[in-house]
CSV table of C-alpha atoms and ligand atoms in Angstrom, one decimal:
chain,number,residue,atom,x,y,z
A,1380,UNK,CA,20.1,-7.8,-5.3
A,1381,UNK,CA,16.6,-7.5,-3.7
A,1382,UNK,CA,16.3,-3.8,-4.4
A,1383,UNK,CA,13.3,-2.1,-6.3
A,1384,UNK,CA,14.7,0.4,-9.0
A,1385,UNK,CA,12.7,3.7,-10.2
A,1386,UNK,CA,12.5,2.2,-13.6
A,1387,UNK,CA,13.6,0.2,-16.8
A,1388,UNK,CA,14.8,1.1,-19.9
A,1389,UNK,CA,11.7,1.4,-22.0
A,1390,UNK,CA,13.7,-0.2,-24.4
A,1391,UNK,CA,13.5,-3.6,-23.2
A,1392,UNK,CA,12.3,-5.7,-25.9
A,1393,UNK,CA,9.5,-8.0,-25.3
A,1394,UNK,CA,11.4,-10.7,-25.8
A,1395,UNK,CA,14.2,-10.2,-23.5
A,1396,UNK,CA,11.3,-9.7,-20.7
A,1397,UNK,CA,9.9,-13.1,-22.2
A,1398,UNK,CA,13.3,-14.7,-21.1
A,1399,UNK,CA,13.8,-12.9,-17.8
A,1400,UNK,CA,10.6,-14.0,-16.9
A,1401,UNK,CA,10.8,-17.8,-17.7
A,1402,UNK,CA,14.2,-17.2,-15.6
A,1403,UNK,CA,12.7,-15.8,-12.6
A,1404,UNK,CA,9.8,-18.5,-12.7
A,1405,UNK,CA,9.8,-19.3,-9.2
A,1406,UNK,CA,9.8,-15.2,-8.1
A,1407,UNK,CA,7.0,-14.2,-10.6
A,1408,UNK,CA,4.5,-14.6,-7.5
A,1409,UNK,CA,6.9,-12.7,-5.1
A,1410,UNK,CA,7.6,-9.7,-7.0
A,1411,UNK,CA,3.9,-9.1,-7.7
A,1412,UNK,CA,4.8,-10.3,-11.6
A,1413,UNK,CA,6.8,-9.7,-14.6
A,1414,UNK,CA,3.8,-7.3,-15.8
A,1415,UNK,CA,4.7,-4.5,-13.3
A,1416,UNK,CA,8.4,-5.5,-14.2
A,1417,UNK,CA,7.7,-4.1,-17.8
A,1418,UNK,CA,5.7,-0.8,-16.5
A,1419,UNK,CA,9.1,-0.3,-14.7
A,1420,UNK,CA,7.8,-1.0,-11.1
A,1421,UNK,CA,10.3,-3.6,-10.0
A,1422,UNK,CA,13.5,-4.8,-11.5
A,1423,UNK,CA,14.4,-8.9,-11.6
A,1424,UNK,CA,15.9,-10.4,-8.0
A,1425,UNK,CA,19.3,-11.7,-9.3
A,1426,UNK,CA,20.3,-14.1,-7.2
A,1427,UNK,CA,18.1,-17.4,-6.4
A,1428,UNK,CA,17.0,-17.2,-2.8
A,1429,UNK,CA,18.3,-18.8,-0.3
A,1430,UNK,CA,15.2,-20.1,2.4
A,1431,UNK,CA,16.1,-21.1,6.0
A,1432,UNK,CA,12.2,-21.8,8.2
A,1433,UNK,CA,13.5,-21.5,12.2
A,1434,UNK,CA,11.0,-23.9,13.6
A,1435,UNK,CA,10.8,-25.3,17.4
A,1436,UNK,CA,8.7,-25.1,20.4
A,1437,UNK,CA,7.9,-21.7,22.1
A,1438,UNK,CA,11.4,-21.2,24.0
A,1439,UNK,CA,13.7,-23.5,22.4
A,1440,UNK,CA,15.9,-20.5,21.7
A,1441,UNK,CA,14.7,-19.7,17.4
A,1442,UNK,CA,15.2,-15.8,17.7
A,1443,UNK,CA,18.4,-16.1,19.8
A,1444,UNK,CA,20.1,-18.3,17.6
A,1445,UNK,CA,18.7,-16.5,14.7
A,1446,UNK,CA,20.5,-13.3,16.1
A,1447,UNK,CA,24.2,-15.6,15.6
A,1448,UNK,CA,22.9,-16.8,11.9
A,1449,UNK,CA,22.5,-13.2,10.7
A,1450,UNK,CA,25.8,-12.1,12.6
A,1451,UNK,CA,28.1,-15.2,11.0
A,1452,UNK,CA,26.4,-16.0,7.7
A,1453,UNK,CA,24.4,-12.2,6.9
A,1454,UNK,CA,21.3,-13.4,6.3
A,1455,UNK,CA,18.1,-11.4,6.6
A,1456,UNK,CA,16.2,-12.4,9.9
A,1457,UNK,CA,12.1,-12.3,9.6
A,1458,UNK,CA,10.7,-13.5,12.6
A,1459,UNK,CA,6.7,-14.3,12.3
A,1460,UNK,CA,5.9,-13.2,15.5
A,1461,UNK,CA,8.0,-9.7,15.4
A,1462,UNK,CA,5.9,-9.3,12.0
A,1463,UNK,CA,2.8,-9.7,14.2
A,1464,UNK,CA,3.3,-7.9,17.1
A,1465,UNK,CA,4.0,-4.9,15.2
A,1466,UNK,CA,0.7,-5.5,12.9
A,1467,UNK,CA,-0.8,-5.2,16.6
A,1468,UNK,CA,1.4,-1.9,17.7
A,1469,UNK,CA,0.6,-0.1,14.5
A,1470,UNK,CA,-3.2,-1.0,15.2
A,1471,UNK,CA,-4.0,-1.9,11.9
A,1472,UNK,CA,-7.4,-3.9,10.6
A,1473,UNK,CA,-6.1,-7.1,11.7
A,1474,UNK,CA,-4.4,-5.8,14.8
A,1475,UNK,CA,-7.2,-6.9,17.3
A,1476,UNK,CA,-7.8,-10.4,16.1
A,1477,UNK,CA,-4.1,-11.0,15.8
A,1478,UNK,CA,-3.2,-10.0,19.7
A,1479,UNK,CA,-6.7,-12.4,20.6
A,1480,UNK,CA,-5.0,-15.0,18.8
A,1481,UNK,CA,-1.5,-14.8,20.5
A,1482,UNK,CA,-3.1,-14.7,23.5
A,1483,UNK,CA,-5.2,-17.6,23.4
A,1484,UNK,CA,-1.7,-19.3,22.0
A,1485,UNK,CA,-3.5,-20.0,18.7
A,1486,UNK,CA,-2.1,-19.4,15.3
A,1487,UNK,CA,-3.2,-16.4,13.2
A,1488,UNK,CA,-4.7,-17.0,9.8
A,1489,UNK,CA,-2.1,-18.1,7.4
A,1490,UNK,CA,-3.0,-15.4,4.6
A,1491,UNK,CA,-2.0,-12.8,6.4
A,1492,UNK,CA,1.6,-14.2,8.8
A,1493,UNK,CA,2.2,-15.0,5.0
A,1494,UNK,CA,1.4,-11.4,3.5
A,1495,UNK,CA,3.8,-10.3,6.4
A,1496,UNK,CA,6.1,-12.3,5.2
A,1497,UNK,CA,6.3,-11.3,1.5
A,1498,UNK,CA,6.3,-7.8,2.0
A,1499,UNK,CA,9.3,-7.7,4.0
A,1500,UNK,CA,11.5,-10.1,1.8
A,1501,UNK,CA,10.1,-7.9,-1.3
A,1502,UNK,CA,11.6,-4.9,0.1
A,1503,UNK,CA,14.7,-6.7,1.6
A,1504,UNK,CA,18.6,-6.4,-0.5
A,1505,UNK,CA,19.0,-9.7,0.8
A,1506,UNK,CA,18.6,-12.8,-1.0
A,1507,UNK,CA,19.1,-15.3,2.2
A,1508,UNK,CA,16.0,-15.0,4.3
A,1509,UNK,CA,16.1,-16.9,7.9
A,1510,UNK,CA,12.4,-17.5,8.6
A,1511,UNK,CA,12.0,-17.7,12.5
A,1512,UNK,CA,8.5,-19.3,14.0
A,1513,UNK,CA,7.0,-19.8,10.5
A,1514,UNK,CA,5.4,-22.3,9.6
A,1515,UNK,CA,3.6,-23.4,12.4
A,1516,UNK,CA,0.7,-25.1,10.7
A,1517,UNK,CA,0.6,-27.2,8.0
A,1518,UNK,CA,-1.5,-24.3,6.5
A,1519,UNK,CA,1.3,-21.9,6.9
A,1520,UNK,CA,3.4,-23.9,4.9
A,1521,UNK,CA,1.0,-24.8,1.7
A,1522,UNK,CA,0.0,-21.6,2.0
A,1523,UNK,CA,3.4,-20.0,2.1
A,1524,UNK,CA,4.5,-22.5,-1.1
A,1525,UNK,CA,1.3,-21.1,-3.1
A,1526,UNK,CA,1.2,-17.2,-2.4
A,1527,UNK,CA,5.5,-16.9,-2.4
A,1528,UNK,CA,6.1,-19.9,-4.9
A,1529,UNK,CA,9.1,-21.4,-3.2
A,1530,UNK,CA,10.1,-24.4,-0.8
A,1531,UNK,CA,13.1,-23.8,1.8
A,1532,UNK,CA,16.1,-24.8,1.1
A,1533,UNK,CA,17.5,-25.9,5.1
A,1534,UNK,CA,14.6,-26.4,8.2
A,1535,UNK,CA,16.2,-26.0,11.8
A,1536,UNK,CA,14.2,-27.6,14.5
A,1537,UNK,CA,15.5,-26.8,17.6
A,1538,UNK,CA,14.5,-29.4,19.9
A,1539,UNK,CA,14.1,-28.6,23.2
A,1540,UNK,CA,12.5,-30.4,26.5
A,1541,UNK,CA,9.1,-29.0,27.5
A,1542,UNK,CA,9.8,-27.9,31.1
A,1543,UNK,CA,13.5,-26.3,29.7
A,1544,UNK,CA,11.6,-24.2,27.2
A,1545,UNK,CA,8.6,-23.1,29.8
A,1546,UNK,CA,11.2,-22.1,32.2
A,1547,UNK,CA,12.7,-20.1,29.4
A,1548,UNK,CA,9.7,-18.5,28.6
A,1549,UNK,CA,8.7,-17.7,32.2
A,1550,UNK,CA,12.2,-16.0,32.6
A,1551,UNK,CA,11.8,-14.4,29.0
A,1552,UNK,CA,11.2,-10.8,30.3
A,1553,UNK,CA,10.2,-9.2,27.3
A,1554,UNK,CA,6.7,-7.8,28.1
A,1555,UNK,CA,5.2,-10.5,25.9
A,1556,UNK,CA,1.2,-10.8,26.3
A,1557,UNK,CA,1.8,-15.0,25.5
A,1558,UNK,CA,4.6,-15.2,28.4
A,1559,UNK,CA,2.6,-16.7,31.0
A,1560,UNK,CA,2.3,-20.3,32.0
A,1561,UNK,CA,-1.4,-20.8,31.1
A,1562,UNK,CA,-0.8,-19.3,27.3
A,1563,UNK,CA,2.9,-21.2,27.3
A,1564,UNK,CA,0.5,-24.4,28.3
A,1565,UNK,CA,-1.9,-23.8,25.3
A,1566,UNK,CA,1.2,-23.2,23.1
A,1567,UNK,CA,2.6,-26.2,23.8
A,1568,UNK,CA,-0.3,-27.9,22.8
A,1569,UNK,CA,-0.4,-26.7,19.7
A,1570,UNK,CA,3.1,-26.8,18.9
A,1571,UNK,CA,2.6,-30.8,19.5
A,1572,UNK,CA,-0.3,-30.5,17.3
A,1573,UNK,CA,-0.2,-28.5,14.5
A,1574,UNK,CA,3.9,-27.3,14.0
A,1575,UNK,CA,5.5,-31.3,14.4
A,1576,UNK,CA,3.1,-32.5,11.5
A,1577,UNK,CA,5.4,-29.6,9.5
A,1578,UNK,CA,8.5,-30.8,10.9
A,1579,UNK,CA,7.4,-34.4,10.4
A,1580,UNK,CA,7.3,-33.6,6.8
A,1581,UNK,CA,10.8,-31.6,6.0
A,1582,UNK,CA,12.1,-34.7,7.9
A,1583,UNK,CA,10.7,-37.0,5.5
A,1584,UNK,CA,11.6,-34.6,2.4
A,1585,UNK,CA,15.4,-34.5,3.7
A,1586,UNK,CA,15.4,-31.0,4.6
A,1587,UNK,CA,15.5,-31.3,8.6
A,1588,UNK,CA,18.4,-30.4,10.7
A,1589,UNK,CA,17.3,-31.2,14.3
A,1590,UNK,CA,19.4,-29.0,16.5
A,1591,UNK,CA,19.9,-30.4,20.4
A,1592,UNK,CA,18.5,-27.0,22.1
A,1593,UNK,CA,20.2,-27.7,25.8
A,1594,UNK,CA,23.4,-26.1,26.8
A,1595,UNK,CA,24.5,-22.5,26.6
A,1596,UNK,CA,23.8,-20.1,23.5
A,1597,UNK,CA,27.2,-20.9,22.2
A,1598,UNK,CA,26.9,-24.6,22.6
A,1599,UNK,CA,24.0,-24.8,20.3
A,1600,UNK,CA,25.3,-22.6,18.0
A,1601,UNK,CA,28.4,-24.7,17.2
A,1602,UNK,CA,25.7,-27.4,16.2
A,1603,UNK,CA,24.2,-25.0,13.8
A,1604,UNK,CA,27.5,-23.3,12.3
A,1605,UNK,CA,28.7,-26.0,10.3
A,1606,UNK,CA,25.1,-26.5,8.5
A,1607,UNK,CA,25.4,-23.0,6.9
A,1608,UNK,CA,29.5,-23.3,6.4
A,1609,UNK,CA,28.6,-26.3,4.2
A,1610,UNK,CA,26.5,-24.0,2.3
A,1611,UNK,CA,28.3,-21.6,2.1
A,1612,UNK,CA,31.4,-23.6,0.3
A,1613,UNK,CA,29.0,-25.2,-1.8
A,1614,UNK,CA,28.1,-21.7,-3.2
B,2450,ADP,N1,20.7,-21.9,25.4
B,2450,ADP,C1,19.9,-21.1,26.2
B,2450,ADP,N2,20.0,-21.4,27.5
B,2450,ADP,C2,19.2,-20.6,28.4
B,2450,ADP,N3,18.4,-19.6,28.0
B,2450,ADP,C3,18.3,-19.4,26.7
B,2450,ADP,C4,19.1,-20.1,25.7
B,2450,ADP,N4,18.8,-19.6,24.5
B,2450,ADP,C5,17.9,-18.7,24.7
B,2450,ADP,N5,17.6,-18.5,26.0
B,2450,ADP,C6,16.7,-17.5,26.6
B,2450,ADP,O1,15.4,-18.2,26.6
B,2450,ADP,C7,14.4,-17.2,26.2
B,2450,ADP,C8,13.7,-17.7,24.9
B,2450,ADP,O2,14.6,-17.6,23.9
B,2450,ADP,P1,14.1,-17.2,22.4
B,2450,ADP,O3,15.3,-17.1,21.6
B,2450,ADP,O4,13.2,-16.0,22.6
B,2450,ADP,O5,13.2,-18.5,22.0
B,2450,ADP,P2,12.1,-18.6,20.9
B,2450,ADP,O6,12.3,-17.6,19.9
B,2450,ADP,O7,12.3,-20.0,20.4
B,2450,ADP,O8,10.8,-18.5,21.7
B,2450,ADP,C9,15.0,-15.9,26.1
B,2450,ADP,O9,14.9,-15.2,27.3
B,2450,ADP,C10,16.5,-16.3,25.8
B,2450,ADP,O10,17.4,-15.3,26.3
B,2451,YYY,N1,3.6,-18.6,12.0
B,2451,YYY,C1,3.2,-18.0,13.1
B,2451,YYY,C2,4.1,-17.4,14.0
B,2451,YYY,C3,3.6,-16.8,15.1
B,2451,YYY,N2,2.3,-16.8,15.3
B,2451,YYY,C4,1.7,-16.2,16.6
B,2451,YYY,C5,1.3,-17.3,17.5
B,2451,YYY,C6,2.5,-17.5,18.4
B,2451,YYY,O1,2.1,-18.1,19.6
B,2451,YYY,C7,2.9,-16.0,18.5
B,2451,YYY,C8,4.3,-15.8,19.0
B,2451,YYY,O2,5.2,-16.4,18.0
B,2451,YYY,P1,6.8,-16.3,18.2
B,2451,YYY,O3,7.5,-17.0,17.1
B,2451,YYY,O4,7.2,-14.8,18.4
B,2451,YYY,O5,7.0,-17.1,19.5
B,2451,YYY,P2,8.2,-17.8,20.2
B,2451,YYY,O6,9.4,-17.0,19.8
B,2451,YYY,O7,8.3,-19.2,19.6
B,2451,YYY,O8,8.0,-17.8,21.6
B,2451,YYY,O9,2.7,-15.4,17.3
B,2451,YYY,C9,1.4,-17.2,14.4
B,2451,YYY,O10,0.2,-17.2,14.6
B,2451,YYY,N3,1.8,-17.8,13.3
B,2452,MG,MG1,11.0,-16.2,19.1
């Protein structure tokens, strides 16, 4: 499990840490290093993680299907943009700059979506993660692999038509500063842009599973169901 412990046994030898650390290799960067490990800070993650990045234009239905993922399959559900709008409701430091970003339909500086990002899987007991609206950018993704130290193990794209997903948005209804057709406009843009270089390159690394993101919410799902139920009897 995920969870942070008061402390070790002092009596760890040195070379047991030596071994736990070559084991967690990957999750030395996550958990802020095997050195606070011995000072009894954080205990070692057991289980490998298990990465799923949500990706798809603005619309195409990432956080609703997300919301069926974590139901059936219990993963944990960090959504990039949820991260950021509540770095701008708890008006911290980078609070202003990240709402002038959203609302221009621009993407926030990688370092800190990623910083986010770490943080909550840090002090998550889960060890699947779905990753909804991250990464956007070709940035957010190196950036991601070099802070965090880990590639995904499945990328959904749900692909959706570009007046379905504006009418989506338009009807969206949550209050969102970015849910008006000259932001949705911009966004688009981008998305086209920036997010299917990303895409582009899962695809070509065998990692893609393109999701057709027309019909109802339970239609779609039943295309993404049996890409996790394979996983799951795999291990
Ligand atoms: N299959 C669907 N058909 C019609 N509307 C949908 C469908 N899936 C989601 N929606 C609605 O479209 C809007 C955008 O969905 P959302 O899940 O927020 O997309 P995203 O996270 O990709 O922007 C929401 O109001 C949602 O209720
Ligand atoms: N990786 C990310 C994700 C979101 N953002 C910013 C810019 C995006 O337009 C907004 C909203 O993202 P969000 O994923 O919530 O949007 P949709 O659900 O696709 O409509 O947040 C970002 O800068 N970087
Ligand atoms: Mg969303």
């Amino acid at each position: 499990m995920w969870r942070r412990v008061a402390s070790l046994s002092s009596s760890i030898s040195s070379s047991f840490l030596a071994q736990t650390a070559s084991r967690l290799n990957t999750w030395e960067s996550l958990t802020t290093g095997i050195a606070q490990q011995a000072k009894g800070v954080i205990a070692p993650k057991e289980k490998t993680p298990f990465i799923t990045f949500v990706l798809g234009g603005p619309g195409s239905g990432k956080g609703t299907q997300c919301i069926k993922i974590v139901e059936t399959f219990g993963f944990a559900h960090l959504s990039a943009g949820d991260l950021l709008r509540r770095e701008i409701a708890s008006k911290s430091a980078d609070g202003a700059m990240i709402l002038n970003t959203i609302k221009e339909g621009k993407i926030v500086p990688s370092q800190v979506t990623v910083k986010l990002i770490q943080k909550e899987m840090e002090l998550s007991d889960n060890h699947k993660f779905l990753i909804d609206g991250f990464p956007r950018t070709e940035e957010n993704r190196v950036s991601f692999e070099r802070i965090i130290g880990v590639e995904p193990n499945v990328v959904l794209f749900f692909d959706c038509p570009e007046e379905e997903m504006v009418k989506r948005v338009l009807n969206r209804n949550e209050g969102r500063v970015d849910d008006n057709l000259e932001t949705i406009k911009k966004r688009l843009t981008v998305f086209q842009a920036l997010s299917l270089p990303v895409i582009n390159y899962y695809s070509e690394r065998g990692k893609l599973y393109t999701i057709k993101a027309i019909g109802t919410e339970d239609e779609i799902f039943e295309q993404v169901r049996p890409i996790f139920a394979a996983f799951e009897t795999v291990g």
